[in-house]
Amino acid sequence: MALSCNLNRYLLLMAQEHLEFRLPEIKSLLSLFGGQFSSNQESYGKSPFWILNIPSEDIARNLMKRTVCAKSIFELWGHGESAEELHSSLKSYPLEKMVPFLHPDSTYKIKIHTFNKTLTQEEKVKRIDALEFLPFGGKVTLKDPQHIFCILEDYGLNPNCIPEKPHNIYFGRWIADGQRELIQSYSVKKRHFIGNTSMEAGLSFIMANHGRVKENDVVFDPFVGTGSLLVASAHFGAYVCGTDIDYNTVHGLGKATRKNQKWRGPDENIRANLRQYGLEKYYLDVLVSDASKPSWRKGMYFDAIITDPPYGIRESTRRTGSQKEIPKGLEKCPESHVPVSLSYHLSDMFFDLLNFAAETLVLGGRLVYWLPVYTPEYTEEMVPRHPCLRLISNCEQKLSSHTSRRLITMEKVKTFENRDQYLHLLSDHFLLYQGHNSFREKYFSGVTKRIAKEEKSSQE
Ligand SMILES: C[S@@+](CC[C@H](N)C(=O)[O-])C[C@H]1O[C@@H](n2cnc3c(N)ncnc32)[C@H](O)[C@@H]1O
């Protein structure tokens, strides 16, 4: 009770992209900065307007230094379902909270933001004029004012049914913008070293935020590829390292991914990617190594593991092995110790990943990874579990009508003991996800195309 009295109300204006990823991002960041999410705040759904109770403006500012899912935050002075309701709510906002921003020697401006409707200039002026009862003492300045206030009107989510009057109107003092511009400034289109599966900038930052990556952390990506996830983590001040089974990727050799270029250039590698953004000091190293056989010594701890394992669609799921692991009769030279490449079933890969994270994360550290799923067969029970890891969030990104990938975030909640590594084999989750060994086959076999075709003809 005492806590809620100390909370101030803020309005978050969310971006209308990656909707499912927004709540876990904001929750993760708030928990990183000492804010909390109360349960009655969980029903935001698809709306871009979220009211948050946060203990201090500092926490609100820290949140905005990290979020890519939110556009702006405002200190909420009033809210209503009509102009009258908004005005009476503003009249009951404590004067002492307004006064510091309404001084006669200050400058200010009032902006209008509408969602799902465009207002004429005349309509905008009318709304601003209607606020004359507020004791604004300062001078209006459009360029670089000290304080910015905003009227935000919500006309709902349906562009085919725009109401005459807004469903909700908010008025607040602008505090800060989020980090949406990172999506452009870190775009893979302008990145030095890229590959077929380089993760787009927006999702890379979202992953680092779900992973609560912070300054001076050590972040590891066992399927590092071209290092997009390391770039995002380093941007937030973490030291980064990774491994990949592919020698050419780690050493920046082989064929280029860009259309007009045949071979990778001399300095096309992950270190150069970090250098491009002034982040080279955060580069620890990247190694050629097979994630199924981690080569770390015991007692090695990471603050976060953020990764995008292969799904076998644009890159193969392989692991190293020896001739001995090849079924009898198929081996070429039984005595040889030369490593061979064996196929790496998806379920084995994810359970290896969970075991590795359970063993090498610090307590409270997070594992963030993508799980590919075949949507007609997906159930939440399929998501791999581990006795040392608590599931924090599970967000879907659709890839096609029948496939999607889910961003899974887990937190280490228990110290790893040797017996933990086999417990998952007894769980139903393991058996359920084994079905996904066939994800690749289903993707290529045309099952997805056939179902889509059947659905289309049944709708006709
Ligand atoms: C989806 S890509 C990662 C892309 C990366 N996030 C990026 O932005 O470039 C998966 C990577 O896993 C690597 N890989 C496949 N099997 C592996 C294994 N057994 N151990 C380590 N890396 C593996 C592939 O070579 C590929 O680079």
Short mmCIF file of C-alpha atoms and ligand atoms in Angstrom, two decimals:
data_model
loop_
_atom_site.label_atom_id
_atom_site.label_comp_id
_atom_site.label_asym_id
_atom_site.label_seq_id
_atom_site.Cartn_x
_atom_site.Cartn_y
_atom_site.Cartn_z
CA MET A 1 0.00 0.00 0.00
CA ALA A 2 2.80 2.38 1.06
CA LEU A 3 4.58 1.60 -2.20
CA SER A 4 1.63 2.55 -4.41
CA CYS A 5 1.38 5.97 -2.65
CA ASN A 6 4.93 6.76 -3.78
CA LEU A 7 4.32 5.80 -7.39
CA ASN A 8 3.85 8.40 -10.10
CA ARG A 9 1.76 7.78 -13.16
CA TYR A 10 3.47 7.80 -16.55
CA LEU A 11 2.13 7.30 -20.04
CA LEU A 12 4.18 5.15 -22.39
CA LEU A 13 3.62 5.59 -26.10
CA MET A 14 4.50 2.21 -27.61
CA ALA A 15 5.58 1.44 -31.18
CA GLN A 16 3.05 -0.66 -33.11
CA GLU A 17 5.62 -3.28 -34.14
CA HIS A 18 6.63 -6.62 -32.59
CA LEU A 19 3.59 -6.31 -30.32
CA GLU A 20 4.18 -9.50 -28.32
CA PHE A 21 7.72 -8.50 -27.46
CA ARG A 22 6.77 -5.20 -25.85
CA LEU A 23 5.51 -6.24 -22.41
CA PRO A 24 8.46 -8.57 -21.66
CA GLU A 25 10.84 -5.82 -22.79
CA ILE A 26 9.32 -3.17 -20.52
CA LYS A 27 9.04 -5.62 -17.60
CA SER A 28 12.65 -6.76 -18.00
CA LEU A 29 13.96 -3.20 -18.15
CA LEU A 30 11.87 -2.04 -15.20
CA SER A 31 13.20 -4.91 -13.11
CA LEU A 32 16.73 -3.94 -14.16
CA PHE A 33 16.26 -0.36 -12.97
CA GLY A 34 14.35 -0.99 -9.75
CA GLY A 35 10.81 -0.41 -10.99
CA GLN A 36 8.10 -3.02 -10.78
CA PHE A 37 5.18 -4.03 -12.85
CA SER A 38 1.92 -4.43 -10.93
CA SER A 39 -0.42 -7.16 -12.11
CA ASN A 40 -3.26 -4.76 -13.04
CA GLN A 41 -0.96 -3.32 -15.70
CA GLU A 42 -0.85 -6.52 -17.70
CA SER A 43 -3.89 -6.02 -19.91
CA TYR A 44 -2.35 -3.71 -22.51
CA GLY A 45 -2.84 -5.95 -25.49
CA LYS A 46 -2.35 -4.13 -28.76
CA SER A 47 -2.90 -0.52 -27.71
CA PRO A 48 -0.01 1.94 -28.13
CA PHE A 49 -0.98 3.74 -24.89
CA TRP A 50 0.16 2.18 -21.62
CA ILE A 51 -0.20 3.75 -18.18
CA LEU A 52 2.65 2.77 -15.86
CA ASN A 53 3.20 3.38 -12.17
CA ILE A 54 6.90 4.03 -11.60
CA PRO A 55 8.59 5.22 -8.38
CA SER A 56 10.74 7.95 -9.95
CA GLU A 57 11.45 9.98 -13.05
CA ASP A 58 15.01 8.61 -13.02
CA ILE A 59 13.68 5.09 -13.52
CA ALA A 60 11.49 6.37 -16.37
CA ARG A 61 14.54 8.01 -18.01
CA ASN A 62 16.66 4.85 -17.59
CA LEU A 63 13.89 2.80 -19.15
CA MET A 64 13.85 5.10 -22.20
CA LYS A 65 17.65 4.89 -22.61
CA ARG A 66 17.12 1.20 -23.36
CA THR A 67 13.71 0.48 -24.88
CA VAL A 68 13.25 0.00 -28.62
CA CYS A 69 9.59 -0.98 -28.17
CA ALA A 70 8.48 2.36 -26.68
CA LYS A 71 8.61 5.66 -28.51
CA SER A 72 8.18 8.17 -25.68
CA ILE A 73 7.25 8.52 -22.03
CA PHE A 74 5.18 11.31 -20.43
CA GLU A 75 4.43 12.22 -16.85
CA LEU A 76 0.68 11.74 -16.89
CA TRP A 77 -1.24 14.79 -15.63
CA GLY A 78 -4.70 13.78 -16.76
CA HIS A 79 -6.70 11.12 -18.60
CA GLY A 80 -10.30 10.64 -19.65
CA GLU A 81 -12.64 9.07 -22.16
CA SER A 82 -13.85 12.49 -23.33
CA ALA A 83 -12.51 16.07 -23.36
CA GLU A 84 -14.70 16.86 -20.31
CA GLU A 85 -13.33 13.88 -18.39
CA LEU A 86 -9.76 14.85 -19.31
CA HIS A 87 -10.31 18.43 -18.15
CA SER A 88 -11.78 17.42 -14.80
CA SER A 89 -8.95 14.92 -14.31
CA LEU A 90 -6.43 17.72 -15.02
CA LYS A 91 -8.16 19.99 -12.52
CA SER A 92 -7.63 17.39 -9.81
CA TYR A 93 -3.91 16.92 -10.60
CA PRO A 94 -1.95 18.41 -7.64
CA LEU A 95 -0.93 22.01 -8.41
CA GLU A 96 2.41 21.60 -6.62
CA LYS A 97 3.35 18.91 -9.15
CA MET A 98 2.57 21.23 -12.09
CA VAL A 99 4.07 24.49 -10.80
CA PRO A 100 7.78 23.67 -11.35
CA PHE A 101 7.07 23.40 -15.09
CA LEU A 102 4.80 26.40 -15.51
CA HIS A 103 7.14 29.18 -14.30
CA PRO A 104 6.78 32.63 -15.95
CA ASP A 105 10.46 32.63 -16.98
CA SER A 106 10.27 29.19 -18.64
CA THR A 107 9.54 28.29 -22.27
CA TYR A 108 7.18 25.56 -23.41
CA LYS A 109 5.12 24.13 -26.24
CA ILE A 110 2.09 21.85 -26.50
CA LYS A 111 2.05 19.08 -29.09
CA ILE A 112 -0.79 16.87 -30.26
CA HIS A 113 -0.38 13.19 -31.05
CA THR A 114 -3.25 11.20 -32.49
CA PHE A 115 -3.43 7.47 -33.12
CA ASN A 116 -5.56 6.20 -36.03
CA LYS A 117 -6.77 9.68 -37.08
CA THR A 118 -5.29 12.87 -38.52
CA LEU A 119 -6.53 16.21 -37.21
CA THR A 120 -6.64 19.48 -39.13
CA GLN A 121 -4.58 22.41 -37.87
CA GLU A 122 -7.79 24.11 -36.81
CA GLU A 123 -8.88 21.09 -34.73
CA LYS A 124 -5.45 20.98 -33.09
CA VAL A 125 -5.55 24.66 -32.12
CA LYS A 126 -9.05 24.16 -30.67
CA ARG A 127 -7.80 21.38 -28.38
CA ILE A 128 -4.86 23.48 -27.19
CA ASP A 129 -7.08 26.51 -26.57
CA ALA A 130 -9.42 24.35 -24.46
CA LEU A 131 -6.57 23.90 -21.97
CA GLU A 132 -6.39 27.60 -21.07
CA PHE A 133 -7.61 26.82 -17.54
CA LEU A 134 -4.16 25.31 -16.83
CA PRO A 135 -1.90 27.91 -15.14
CA PHE A 136 0.75 28.08 -17.91
CA GLY A 137 2.98 31.05 -16.98
CA GLY A 138 5.87 30.59 -19.44
CA LYS A 139 6.41 31.74 -22.99
CA VAL A 140 5.46 29.55 -25.95
CA THR A 141 8.53 28.66 -28.03
CA LEU A 142 8.32 26.12 -30.81
CA LYS A 143 12.08 25.68 -31.20
CA ASP A 144 13.84 23.99 -28.31
CA PRO A 145 11.47 24.85 -25.43
CA GLN A 146 12.36 23.87 -21.84
CA HIS A 147 9.16 21.89 -21.37
CA ILE A 148 7.06 19.97 -23.87
CA PHE A 149 3.49 18.99 -23.09
CA CYS A 150 1.40 16.65 -25.17
CA ILE A 151 -2.25 15.87 -25.78
CA LEU A 152 -2.56 12.26 -26.98
CA GLU A 153 -5.78 11.01 -28.53
CA ASP A 154 -6.56 7.35 -29.08
CA TYR A 155 -9.01 6.51 -31.90
CA GLY A 156 -8.70 2.73 -31.47
CA LEU A 157 -6.98 0.07 -33.52
CA ASN A 158 -9.32 -0.36 -36.47
CA PRO A 159 -8.30 1.78 -39.47
CA ASN A 160 -11.57 0.80 -41.21
CA CYS A 161 -13.72 2.11 -38.38
CA ILE A 162 -12.38 5.41 -37.11
CA PRO A 163 -14.71 6.92 -34.50
CA GLU A 164 -15.74 10.59 -34.55
CA LYS A 165 -14.47 11.10 -31.00
CA PRO A 166 -11.44 9.44 -29.39
CA HIS A 167 -11.81 6.47 -27.02
CA ASN A 168 -9.22 7.96 -24.69
CA ILE A 169 -7.44 11.31 -24.27
CA TYR A 170 -4.28 11.85 -22.27
CA PHE A 171 -2.31 14.94 -21.28
CA GLY A 172 1.23 14.76 -19.97
CA ARG A 173 4.67 16.33 -19.72
CA TRP A 174 7.14 14.77 -22.13
CA ILE A 175 10.09 13.20 -20.33
CA ALA A 176 12.14 11.24 -22.87
CA ASP A 177 12.10 9.32 -26.13
CA GLY A 178 13.09 5.66 -26.49
CA GLN A 179 15.81 4.21 -28.70
CA ARG A 180 13.86 3.66 -31.92
CA GLU A 181 16.57 5.42 -33.93
CA LEU A 182 18.93 2.50 -33.20
CA ILE A 183 16.91 0.44 -35.66
CA GLN A 184 18.18 2.71 -38.46
CA SER A 185 21.65 3.52 -37.18
CA TYR A 186 22.45 -0.20 -36.62
CA SER A 187 20.60 -1.46 -39.69
CA VAL A 188 22.26 -4.58 -41.15
CA LYS A 189 21.91 -2.93 -44.58
CA LYS A 190 24.72 -0.58 -43.60
CA ARG A 191 26.72 -3.13 -41.60
CA HIS A 192 30.27 -4.02 -42.54
CA PHE A 193 30.02 -7.82 -42.17
CA ILE A 194 26.71 -9.61 -42.75
CA GLY A 195 25.49 -13.10 -43.58
CA ASN A 196 22.27 -14.77 -44.78
CA THR A 197 20.89 -15.00 -41.28
CA SER A 198 22.15 -11.78 -39.68
CA MET A 199 19.58 -10.74 -37.10
CA GLU A 200 17.84 -7.44 -37.79
CA ALA A 201 18.82 -4.57 -35.49
CA GLY A 202 15.42 -4.03 -33.80
CA LEU A 203 15.07 -7.66 -32.72
CA SER A 204 18.72 -7.83 -31.64
CA PHE A 205 18.15 -4.94 -29.23
CA ILE A 206 14.89 -6.48 -28.03
CA MET A 207 16.77 -9.73 -27.29
CA ALA A 208 19.45 -7.86 -25.32
CA ASN A 209 16.69 -6.10 -23.37
CA HIS A 210 14.82 -9.35 -22.64
CA GLY A 211 18.20 -10.66 -21.45
CA ARG A 212 18.60 -7.62 -19.13
CA VAL A 213 22.11 -7.06 -20.52
CA LYS A 214 23.85 -4.26 -18.63
CA GLU A 215 27.20 -2.46 -18.44
CA ASN A 216 30.23 -4.66 -17.70
CA ASP A 217 28.29 -7.92 -18.17
CA VAL A 218 29.89 -10.75 -20.09
CA VAL A 219 27.52 -11.91 -22.82
CA PHE A 220 28.01 -15.09 -24.86
CA ASP A 221 26.46 -16.25 -28.15
CA PRO A 222 27.22 -19.93 -28.88
CA PHE A 223 25.82 -19.66 -32.46
CA VAL A 224 27.38 -16.30 -33.17
CA GLY A 225 27.23 -16.10 -37.00
CA THR A 226 28.07 -12.52 -37.98
CA GLY A 227 27.69 -11.31 -34.40
CA SER A 228 24.54 -9.15 -34.61
CA LEU A 229 23.54 -10.12 -31.08
CA LEU A 230 27.01 -9.27 -29.78
CA VAL A 231 26.74 -5.83 -31.42
CA ALA A 232 23.45 -5.10 -29.61
CA SER A 233 24.79 -6.32 -26.25
CA ALA A 234 28.02 -4.30 -26.66
CA HIS A 235 25.94 -1.20 -27.41
CA PHE A 236 24.51 -1.58 -23.90
CA GLY A 237 28.05 -1.79 -22.44
CA ALA A 238 28.56 -5.57 -22.16
CA TYR A 239 31.77 -7.42 -23.03
CA VAL A 240 30.97 -9.98 -25.71
CA CYS A 241 32.22 -13.32 -27.02
CA GLY A 242 30.89 -16.09 -29.20
CA THR A 243 31.48 -19.36 -31.00
CA ASP A 244 30.39 -20.79 -34.33
CA ILE A 245 31.02 -24.14 -35.97
CA ASP A 246 31.70 -22.45 -39.30
CA TYR A 247 35.36 -21.57 -39.80
CA ASN A 248 34.65 -19.18 -42.68
CA THR A 249 32.08 -17.21 -40.67
CA VAL A 250 34.36 -16.82 -37.64
CA HIS A 251 37.31 -15.81 -39.82
CA GLY A 252 35.28 -13.67 -42.20
CA LEU A 253 36.29 -15.76 -45.24
CA GLY A 254 34.41 -17.32 -48.13
CA LYS A 255 31.60 -16.04 -50.30
CA ALA A 256 30.09 -12.64 -49.60
CA THR A 257 26.38 -12.26 -48.85
CA ARG A 258 26.06 -8.88 -50.60
CA LYS A 259 24.76 -9.07 -54.17
CA ASN A 260 27.45 -7.06 -55.92
CA GLN A 261 30.40 -8.70 -54.16
CA LYS A 262 31.82 -12.17 -54.77
CA TRP A 263 34.15 -12.80 -51.81
CA ARG A 264 34.32 -11.36 -48.32
CA GLY A 265 36.86 -8.54 -47.99
CA PRO A 266 39.99 -8.65 -45.79
CA ASP A 267 38.39 -7.04 -42.75
CA GLU A 268 34.90 -8.50 -42.87
CA ASN A 269 34.53 -9.99 -39.42
CA ILE A 270 32.73 -9.52 -36.11
CA ARG A 271 35.49 -7.40 -34.59
CA ALA A 272 35.18 -4.96 -37.51
CA ASN A 273 31.40 -4.82 -36.96
CA LEU A 274 31.96 -3.70 -33.38
CA ARG A 275 34.61 -1.21 -34.55
CA GLN A 276 32.09 0.26 -37.00
CA TYR A 277 29.97 1.39 -34.04
CA GLY A 278 32.85 2.42 -31.78
CA LEU A 279 32.36 -0.69 -29.64
CA GLU A 280 35.61 -2.57 -30.26
CA LYS A 281 36.67 -2.29 -26.62
CA TYR A 282 33.82 -4.66 -25.74
CA TYR A 283 35.12 -7.42 -28.04
CA LEU A 284 36.51 -10.38 -26.08
CA ASP A 285 36.85 -12.97 -28.85
CA VAL A 286 35.05 -15.36 -31.19
CA LEU A 287 36.14 -18.96 -31.61
CA VAL A 288 35.44 -21.84 -33.96
CA SER A 289 33.67 -24.33 -31.73
CA ASP A 290 30.77 -26.75 -31.78
CA ALA A 291 27.97 -25.80 -29.37
CA SER A 292 27.24 -29.50 -28.77
CA LYS A 293 30.72 -29.86 -27.25
CA PRO A 294 31.40 -26.67 -25.29
CA SER A 295 35.07 -26.13 -24.65
CA TRP A 296 34.80 -23.87 -21.58
CA ARG A 297 36.51 -24.78 -18.35
CA LYS A 298 34.35 -25.48 -15.27
CA GLY A 299 33.42 -22.41 -13.24
CA MET A 300 33.12 -20.14 -16.29
CA TYR A 301 30.14 -17.83 -15.84
CA PHE A 302 28.23 -15.58 -18.23
CA ASP A 303 25.79 -12.85 -17.24
CA ALA A 304 23.64 -13.58 -20.28
CA ILE A 305 23.50 -16.00 -23.20
CA ILE A 306 21.74 -14.41 -26.16
CA THR A 307 21.55 -16.54 -29.27
CA ASP A 308 19.82 -17.54 -32.48
CA PRO A 309 20.51 -21.24 -33.12
CA PRO A 310 20.22 -22.62 -36.66
CA TYR A 311 16.81 -23.99 -37.73
CA GLY A 312 18.21 -25.94 -40.62
CA ILE A 313 16.42 -23.77 -43.20
CA ARG A 314 19.01 -21.27 -44.38
CA GLU A 315 21.92 -22.98 -42.61
CA SER A 316 22.32 -26.62 -41.61
CA THR A 317 22.15 -27.90 -38.05
CA ARG A 318 25.41 -29.80 -37.80
CA ARG A 319 27.66 -30.86 -35.00
CA THR A 320 31.07 -32.44 -34.95
CA GLY A 321 31.41 -36.13 -34.19
CA SER A 322 33.67 -39.08 -34.73
CA GLN A 323 33.36 -42.13 -36.96
CA LYS A 324 32.34 -44.07 -33.83
CA GLU A 325 29.07 -42.16 -33.60
CA ILE A 326 28.09 -43.21 -37.11
CA PRO A 327 25.88 -46.32 -36.99
CA LYS A 328 27.72 -49.59 -37.65
CA GLY A 329 28.06 -50.47 -41.29
CA LEU A 330 28.01 -46.85 -42.46
CA GLU A 331 31.50 -45.85 -41.26
CA LYS A 332 34.27 -45.53 -43.83
CA CYS A 333 37.35 -46.01 -41.67
CA PRO A 334 36.62 -47.22 -38.11
CA GLU A 335 40.08 -46.38 -36.72
CA SER A 336 40.10 -42.76 -37.82
CA HIS A 337 39.79 -39.90 -35.27
CA VAL A 338 39.19 -37.28 -37.93
CA PRO A 339 36.07 -35.32 -36.88
CA VAL A 340 33.08 -35.79 -39.09
CA SER A 341 30.01 -33.68 -39.41
CA LEU A 342 26.84 -35.26 -38.04
CA SER A 343 23.33 -33.92 -38.22
CA TYR A 344 22.25 -32.19 -34.99
CA HIS A 345 18.62 -32.75 -34.12
CA LEU A 346 16.79 -29.61 -33.07
CA SER A 347 15.54 -31.06 -29.79
CA ASP A 348 19.07 -32.18 -28.84
CA MET A 349 20.41 -28.76 -29.76
CA PHE A 350 17.92 -26.93 -27.53
CA PHE A 351 18.38 -29.26 -24.59
CA ASP A 352 22.18 -28.93 -24.92
CA LEU A 353 21.67 -25.16 -24.96
CA LEU A 354 19.52 -25.23 -21.81
CA ASN A 355 22.00 -27.46 -20.00
CA PHE A 356 24.87 -25.23 -21.04
CA ALA A 357 23.00 -22.12 -19.85
CA ALA A 358 22.04 -23.81 -16.56
CA GLU A 359 25.70 -24.61 -15.95
CA THR A 360 27.40 -21.43 -17.12
CA LEU A 361 25.01 -18.57 -16.28
CA VAL A 362 25.38 -16.62 -13.07
CA LEU A 363 22.36 -16.97 -10.74
CA GLY A 364 19.78 -14.50 -12.04
CA GLY A 365 21.46 -14.52 -15.49
CA ARG A 366 19.26 -14.93 -18.54
CA LEU A 367 19.16 -17.17 -21.60
CA VAL A 368 17.39 -15.64 -24.61
CA TYR A 369 16.99 -17.75 -27.75
CA TRP A 370 14.72 -18.41 -30.73
CA LEU A 371 12.77 -21.67 -30.91
CA PRO A 372 11.41 -22.52 -34.39
CA VAL A 373 7.96 -24.10 -34.33
CA TYR A 374 5.58 -25.66 -36.76
CA THR A 375 2.45 -23.72 -35.76
CA PRO A 376 -0.30 -26.30 -36.47
CA GLU A 377 1.33 -28.64 -33.93
CA TYR A 378 2.66 -26.10 -31.44
CA THR A 379 1.51 -26.12 -27.84
CA GLU A 380 3.06 -24.16 -24.98
CA GLU A 381 4.02 -27.44 -23.29
CA MET A 382 6.57 -28.04 -26.04
CA VAL A 383 8.84 -25.26 -24.89
CA PRO A 384 11.91 -26.99 -23.42
CA ARG A 385 12.29 -26.71 -19.63
CA HIS A 386 15.15 -27.16 -17.22
CA PRO A 387 15.14 -27.50 -13.42
CA CYS A 388 17.60 -24.59 -13.06
CA LEU A 389 15.85 -22.20 -15.48
CA ARG A 390 12.55 -20.38 -15.01
CA LEU A 391 10.58 -19.42 -18.10
CA ILE A 392 10.19 -15.61 -18.17
CA SER A 393 8.57 -14.98 -21.54
CA ASN A 394 7.66 -16.67 -24.80
CA CYS A 395 6.82 -14.39 -27.76
CA GLU A 396 5.84 -15.42 -31.26
CA GLN A 397 7.14 -14.00 -34.52
CA LYS A 398 5.33 -15.45 -37.52
CA LEU A 399 7.57 -16.60 -40.37
CA SER A 400 4.95 -18.06 -42.71
CA SER A 401 1.37 -19.26 -42.48
CA HIS A 402 2.51 -22.47 -40.73
CA THR A 403 5.85 -21.69 -39.22
CA SER A 404 6.99 -19.23 -36.63
CA ARG A 405 9.81 -18.72 -34.21
CA ARG A 406 9.35 -17.99 -30.55
CA LEU A 407 11.66 -15.81 -28.54
CA ILE A 408 12.18 -17.68 -25.29
CA THR A 409 13.63 -15.95 -22.23
CA MET A 410 14.67 -18.00 -19.19
CA GLU A 411 16.34 -17.00 -15.94
CA LYS A 412 18.71 -19.11 -13.89
CA VAL A 413 17.08 -19.62 -10.50
CA LYS A 414 19.02 -22.57 -9.05
CA THR A 415 22.66 -23.58 -8.88
CA PHE A 416 23.47 -26.34 -11.36
CA GLU A 417 24.15 -29.82 -10.03
CA ASN A 418 25.34 -32.71 -12.19
CA ARG A 419 22.09 -34.63 -11.82
CA ASP A 420 20.16 -31.66 -13.30
CA GLN A 421 21.49 -32.30 -16.77
CA TYR A 422 19.47 -35.51 -17.24
CA LEU A 423 16.26 -34.52 -15.45
CA HIS A 424 14.79 -33.02 -18.60
CA LEU A 425 14.92 -36.43 -20.31
CA LEU A 426 12.26 -37.62 -17.86
CA SER A 427 9.99 -34.68 -18.64
CA ASP A 428 7.18 -34.71 -21.16
CA HIS A 429 8.48 -31.45 -22.60
CA PHE A 430 11.49 -33.20 -24.07
CA LEU A 431 9.36 -35.81 -25.83
CA LEU A 432 6.96 -33.15 -27.09
CA TYR A 433 9.66 -31.01 -28.60
CA GLN A 434 11.32 -34.03 -30.19
CA GLY A 435 8.48 -33.83 -32.69
CA HIS A 436 10.18 -30.70 -33.88
CA ASN A 437 13.12 -32.68 -35.14
CA SER A 438 11.00 -32.74 -38.24
CA PHE A 439 10.62 -28.93 -38.42
CA ARG A 440 13.03 -28.75 -41.35
CA GLU A 441 11.45 -31.69 -43.18
CA LYS A 442 7.99 -30.18 -42.78
CA TYR A 443 9.24 -26.83 -44.00
CA PHE A 444 10.71 -28.28 -47.16
CA SER A 445 8.32 -31.17 -47.79
CA GLY A 446 5.60 -28.87 -48.95
CA VAL A 447 3.34 -29.77 -46.00
CA THR A 448 3.03 -26.09 -45.19
CA LYS A 449 2.24 -25.22 -48.81
CA ARG A 450 -0.29 -28.05 -49.10
CA ILE A 451 -2.13 -27.00 -45.90
CA ALA A 452 -2.15 -23.36 -47.00
CA LYS A 453 -3.62 -24.43 -50.36
CA GLU A 454 -6.28 -26.59 -48.66
CA GLU A 455 -7.21 -23.73 -46.34
CA LYS A 456 -7.48 -21.35 -49.26
CA SER A 457 -9.75 -23.66 -51.25
CA SER A 458 -11.94 -24.34 -48.20
CA GLN A 459 -12.44 -20.58 -47.84
CA GLU A 460 -13.44 -20.19 -51.48
C1 LIG B 1 20.91 -18.38 -37.31
S1 LIG B 1 22.63 -18.33 -37.49
C2 LIG B 1 23.12 -17.09 -36.34
C3 LIG B 1 23.06 -15.73 -36.96
C4 LIG B 1 23.61 -14.66 -36.07
N1 LIG B 1 22.70 -14.36 -34.97
C5 LIG B 1 23.87 -13.40 -36.90
O1 LIG B 1 23.28 -12.37 -36.59
O2 LIG B 1 24.62 -13.48 -37.84
C6 LIG B 1 23.15 -19.81 -36.71
C7 LIG B 1 24.65 -20.03 -36.70
O3 LIG B 1 24.90 -21.24 -35.98
C8 LIG B 1 26.02 -21.85 -36.54
N2 LIG B 1 26.02 -23.28 -36.13
C9 LIG B 1 25.33 -24.32 -36.68
N3 LIG B 1 25.56 -25.45 -35.99
C10 LIG B 1 26.40 -25.11 -34.98
C11 LIG B 1 27.01 -25.83 -33.91
N4 LIG B 1 26.80 -27.14 -33.77
N5 LIG B 1 27.80 -25.16 -33.05
C12 LIG B 1 28.03 -23.81 -33.19
N6 LIG B 1 27.51 -23.10 -34.19
C13 LIG B 1 26.70 -23.71 -35.06
C14 LIG B 1 25.88 -21.61 -38.04
O4 LIG B 1 27.15 -21.70 -38.67
C15 LIG B 1 25.29 -20.20 -38.07
O5 LIG B 1 26.31 -19.23 -38.24
#
